[in-house]
Amino acid sequence: MKRIALAALAAILAGCNGSTAPVDENYQSLPADQVAFGVEHITTVNGVRRANLHADTTLMFNDSAVVSLKSVELELYDEIGGHQATLTSASGELNRSTNAMVARGDVVLVVHGAQGRTVWTEELHYDPTQNRIWSDVATRSRTADGQEIRGDSFSSDDQFRNFTIQGGSGTGLQLF
């Protein structure tokens, strides 16, 4: 019986020639260790939802806490869970350890409510542990009443109470 089991095991191992060749000509290697589609990531602070991240495609790497995101939508919420703002971008990165995010490519941030404004930039950072949103590249902002300002960068708290644009010029807003 042992000989039959050993012979069967030897036959199985002989069939494994170590080849990793593609099954057919349509084979494509994956760009990451794991790929997920239609991903949602919710960030909470003390049990209150603060952010809800949607990504069309997520690329995860076994040796990194940072995941790459494609076709991003980020919804931001205030201290009591009310919808505060929506961000869209072509791509981004999320640090799974800190929940910090970087949005890249055609970034549009729409702030709702009394502090309403729209911000356009090519790169935007969000760090929920610092309660901070910022961009270090060219930025354009328009308030709900149509006042527009352009600048080299911007910084804001995540509740959009202290919004400043650095190196700017525009209409009707205080420049810093």
mmCIF file with all atom_site columns, N, CA, C and O in Angstrom, residues 7-27:
data_model
loop_
_atom_site.group_PDB
_atom_site.id
_atom_site.type_symbol
_atom_site.label_atom_id
_atom_site.label_alt_id
_atom_site.label_comp_id
_atom_site.label_asym_id
_atom_site.label_entity_id
_atom_site.label_seq_id
_atom_site.pdbx_PDB_ins_code
_atom_site.Cartn_x
_atom_site.Cartn_y
_atom_site.Cartn_z
_atom_site.occupancy
_atom_site.B_iso_or_equiv
_atom_site.pdbx_formal_charge
_atom_site.auth_seq_id
_atom_site.auth_comp_id
_atom_site.auth_asym_id
_atom_site.auth_atom_id
_atom_site.pdbx_PDB_model_num
ATOM 1  N N  . ALA A 1 7  ? 4.304  5.663  -5.272  1.00 0.00 ? 7  ALA A N  1
ATOM 2  C CA . ALA A 1 7  ? 4.323  5.694  -6.738  1.00 0.00 ? 7  ALA A CA 1
ATOM 3  C C  . ALA A 1 7  ? 3.370  6.767  -7.251  1.00 0.00 ? 7  ALA A C  1
ATOM 4  O O  . ALA A 1 7  ? 3.685  7.502  -8.197  1.00 0.00 ? 7  ALA A O  1
ATOM 5  N N  . ALA A 1 8  ? 2.202  6.876  -6.623  1.00 0.00 ? 8  ALA A N  1
ATOM 6  C CA . ALA A 1 8  ? 1.235  7.912  -7.033  1.00 0.00 ? 8  ALA A CA 1
ATOM 7  C C  . ALA A 1 8  ? 1.806  9.295  -6.767  1.00 0.00 ? 8  ALA A C  1
ATOM 8  O O  . ALA A 1 8  ? 1.695  10.209 -7.598  1.00 0.00 ? 8  ALA A O  1
ATOM 9  N N  . LEU A 1 9  ? 2.439  9.479  -5.603  1.00 0.00 ? 9  LEU A N  1
ATOM 10 C CA . LEU A 1 9  ? 3.054  10.769 -5.275  1.00 0.00 ? 9  LEU A CA 1
ATOM 11 C C  . LEU A 1 9  ? 4.175  11.096 -6.255  1.00 0.00 ? 9  LEU A C  1
ATOM 12 O O  . LEU A 1 9  ? 4.283  12.229 -6.724  1.00 0.00 ? 9  LEU A O  1
ATOM 13 N N  . ALA A 1 10 ? 4.984  10.105 -6.614  1.00 0.00 ? 10 ALA A N  1
ATOM 14 C CA . ALA A 1 10 ? 6.073  10.324 -7.567  1.00 0.00 ? 10 ALA A CA 1
ATOM 15 C C  . ALA A 1 10 ? 5.519  10.706 -8.934  1.00 0.00 ? 10 ALA A C  1
ATOM 16 O O  . ALA A 1 10 ? 6.061  11.582 -9.616  1.00 0.00 ? 10 ALA A O  1
ATOM 17 N N  . ALA A 1 11 ? 4.421  10.080 -9.347  1.00 0.00 ? 11 ALA A N  1
ATOM 18 C CA . ALA A 1 11 ? 3.804  10.407 -10.639 1.00 0.00 ? 11 ALA A CA 1
ATOM 19 C C  . ALA A 1 11 ? 3.262  11.834 -10.624 1.00 0.00 ? 11 ALA A C  1
ATOM 20 O O  . ALA A 1 11 ? 3.393  12.580 -11.601 1.00 0.00 ? 11 ALA A O  1
ATOM 21 N N  . ILE A 1 12 ? 2.649  12.218 -9.513  1.00 0.00 ? 12 ILE A N  1
ATOM 22 C CA . ILE A 1 12 ? 2.123  13.590 -9.406  1.00 0.00 ? 12 ILE A CA 1
ATOM 23 C C  . ILE A 1 12 ? 3.259  14.599 -9.453  1.00 0.00 ? 12 ILE A C  1
ATOM 24 O O  . ILE A 1 12 ? 3.201  15.595 -10.171 1.00 0.00 ? 12 ILE A O  1
ATOM 25 N N  . LEU A 1 13 ? 4.308  14.349 -8.685  1.00 0.00 ? 13 LEU A N  1
ATOM 26 C CA . LEU A 1 13 ? 5.453  15.269 -8.665  1.00 0.00 ? 13 LEU A CA 1
ATOM 27 C C  . LEU A 1 13 ? 6.148  15.325 -10.013 1.00 0.00 ? 13 LEU A C  1
ATOM 28 O O  . LEU A 1 13 ? 6.650  16.365 -10.421 1.00 0.00 ? 13 LEU A O  1
ATOM 29 N N  . ALA A 1 14 ? 6.196  14.217 -10.732 1.00 0.00 ? 14 ALA A N  1
ATOM 30 C CA . ALA A 1 14 ? 6.823  14.209 -12.052 1.00 0.00 ? 14 ALA A CA 1
ATOM 31 C C  . ALA A 1 14 ? 6.042  15.089 -13.015 1.00 0.00 ? 14 ALA A C  1
ATOM 32 O O  . ALA A 1 14 ? 6.609  15.700 -13.918 1.00 0.00 ? 14 ALA A O  1
ATOM 33 N N  . GLY A 1 15 ? 4.735  15.166 -12.817 1.00 0.00 ? 15 GLY A N  1
ATOM 34 C CA . GLY A 1 15 ? 3.900  16.012 -13.672 1.00 0.00 ? 15 GLY A CA 1
ATOM 35 C C  . GLY A 1 15 ? 4.097  17.496 -13.385 1.00 0.00 ? 15 GLY A C  1
ATOM 36 O O  . GLY A 1 15 ? 3.750  18.353 -14.190 1.00 0.00 ? 15 GLY A O  1
ATOM 37 N N  . CYS A 1 16 ? 4.659  17.824 -12.231 1.00 0.00 ? 16 CYS A N  1
ATOM 38 C CA . CYS A 1 16 ? 4.925  19.219 -11.879 1.00 0.00 ? 16 CYS A CA 1
ATOM 39 C C  . CYS A 1 16 ? 6.346  19.549 -12.297 1.00 0.00 ? 16 CYS A C  1
ATOM 40 O O  . CYS A 1 16 ? 7.286  19.337 -11.542 1.00 0.00 ? 16 CYS A O  1
ATOM 41 N N  . ASN A 1 17 ? 6.524  20.053 -13.468 1.00 0.00 ? 17 ASN A N  1
ATOM 42 C CA . ASN A 1 17 ? 7.864  20.332 -13.974 1.00 0.00 ? 17 ASN A CA 1
ATOM 43 C C  . ASN A 1 17 ? 8.369  21.701 -13.573 1.00 0.00 ? 17 ASN A C  1
ATOM 44 O O  . ASN A 1 17 ? 9.398  22.139 -14.039 1.00 0.00 ? 17 ASN A O  1
ATOM 45 N N  . GLY A 1 18 ? 7.588  22.429 -12.723 1.00 0.00 ? 18 GLY A N  1
ATOM 46 C CA . GLY A 1 18 ? 8.032  23.732 -12.271 1.00 0.00 ? 18 GLY A CA 1
ATOM 47 C C  . GLY A 1 18 ? 7.745  24.845 -13.253 1.00 0.00 ? 18 GLY A C  1
ATOM 48 O O  . GLY A 1 18 ? 8.081  25.984 -13.024 1.00 0.00 ? 18 GLY A O  1
ATOM 49 N N  . SER A 1 19 ? 7.139  24.531 -14.350 1.00 0.00 ? 19 SER A N  1
ATOM 50 C CA . SER A 1 19 ? 6.849  25.541 -15.361 1.00 0.00 ? 19 SER A CA 1
ATOM 51 C C  . SER A 1 19 ? 5.757  26.492 -14.876 1.00 0.00 ? 19 SER A C  1
ATOM 52 O O  . SER A 1 19 ? 4.764  26.069 -14.310 1.00 0.00 ? 19 SER A O  1
ATOM 53 N N  . THR A 1 20 ? 5.973  27.772 -15.097 1.00 0.00 ? 20 THR A N  1
ATOM 54 C CA . THR A 1 20 ? 4.953  28.775 -14.770 1.00 0.00 ? 20 THR A CA 1
ATOM 55 C C  . THR A 1 20 ? 4.462  29.445 -16.040 1.00 0.00 ? 20 THR A C  1
ATOM 56 O O  . THR A 1 20 ? 4.015  30.582 -16.018 1.00 0.00 ? 20 THR A O  1
ATOM 57 N N  . ALA A 1 21 ? 4.568  28.739 -17.132 1.00 0.00 ? 21 ALA A N  1
ATOM 58 C CA . ALA A 1 21 ? 4.161  29.299 -18.426 1.00 0.00 ? 21 ALA A CA 1
ATOM 59 C C  . ALA A 1 21 ? 2.663  29.584 -18.432 1.00 0.00 ? 21 ALA A C  1
ATOM 60 O O  . ALA A 1 21 ? 1.882  28.869 -17.808 1.00 0.00 ? 21 ALA A O  1
ATOM 61 N N  . PRO A 1 22 ? 2.243  30.640 -19.116 1.00 0.00 ? 22 PRO A N  1
ATOM 62 C CA . PRO A 1 22 ? 0.823  30.969 -19.207 1.00 0.00 ? 22 PRO A CA 1
ATOM 63 C C  . PRO A 1 22 ? 0.035  29.826 -19.854 1.00 0.00 ? 22 PRO A C  1
ATOM 64 O O  . PRO A 1 22 ? 0.563  29.061 -20.660 1.00 0.00 ? 22 PRO A O  1
ATOM 65 N N  . VAL A 1 23 ? -1.224 29.747 -19.472 1.00 0.00 ? 23 VAL A N  1
ATOM 66 C CA . VAL A 1 23 ? -2.088 28.713 -20.000 1.00 0.00 ? 23 VAL A CA 1
ATOM 67 C C  . VAL A 1 23 ? -2.313 28.918 -21.487 1.00 0.00 ? 23 VAL A C  1
ATOM 68 O O  . VAL A 1 23 ? -2.325 27.979 -22.254 1.00 0.00 ? 23 VAL A O  1
ATOM 69 N N  . ASP A 1 24 ? -2.507 30.185 -21.902 1.00 0.00 ? 24 ASP A N  1
ATOM 70 C CA . ASP A 1 24 ? -2.697 30.468 -23.327 1.00 0.00 ? 24 ASP A CA 1
ATOM 71 C C  . ASP A 1 24 ? -2.155 31.863 -23.652 1.00 0.00 ? 24 ASP A C  1
ATOM 72 O O  . ASP A 1 24 ? -1.629 32.546 -22.789 1.00 0.00 ? 24 ASP A O  1
ATOM 73 N N  . GLU A 1 25 ? -2.324 32.286 -24.896 1.00 0.00 ? 25 GLU A N  1
ATOM 74 C CA . GLU A 1 25 ? -1.767 33.569 -25.333 1.00 0.00 ? 25 GLU A CA 1
ATOM 75 C C  . GLU A 1 25 ? -2.495 34.779 -24.750 1.00 0.00 ? 25 GLU A C  1
ATOM 76 O O  . GLU A 1 25 ? -2.013 35.898 -24.833 1.00 0.00 ? 25 GLU A O  1
ATOM 77 N N  . ASN A 1 26 ? -3.653 34.602 -24.106 1.00 0.00 ? 26 ASN A N  1
ATOM 78 C CA . ASN A 1 26 ? -4.400 35.712 -23.513 1.00 0.00 ? 26 ASN A CA 1
ATOM 79 C C  . ASN A 1 26 ? -3.968 36.024 -22.079 1.00 0.00 ? 26 ASN A C  1
ATOM 80 O O  . ASN A 1 26 ? -4.495 36.922 -21.454 1.00 0.00 ? 26 ASN A O  1
ATOM 81 N N  . TYR A 1 27 ? -3.010 35.275 -21.563 1.00 0.00 ? 27 TYR A N  1
ATOM 82 C CA . TYR A 1 27 ? -2.547 35.462 -20.194 1.00 0.00 ? 27 TYR A CA 1
ATOM 83 C C  . TYR A 1 27 ? -1.909 36.841 -20.019 1.00 0.00 ? 27 TYR A C  1
ATOM 84 O O  . TYR A 1 27 ? -1.140 37.292 -20.855 1.00 0.00 ? 27 TYR A O  1
#
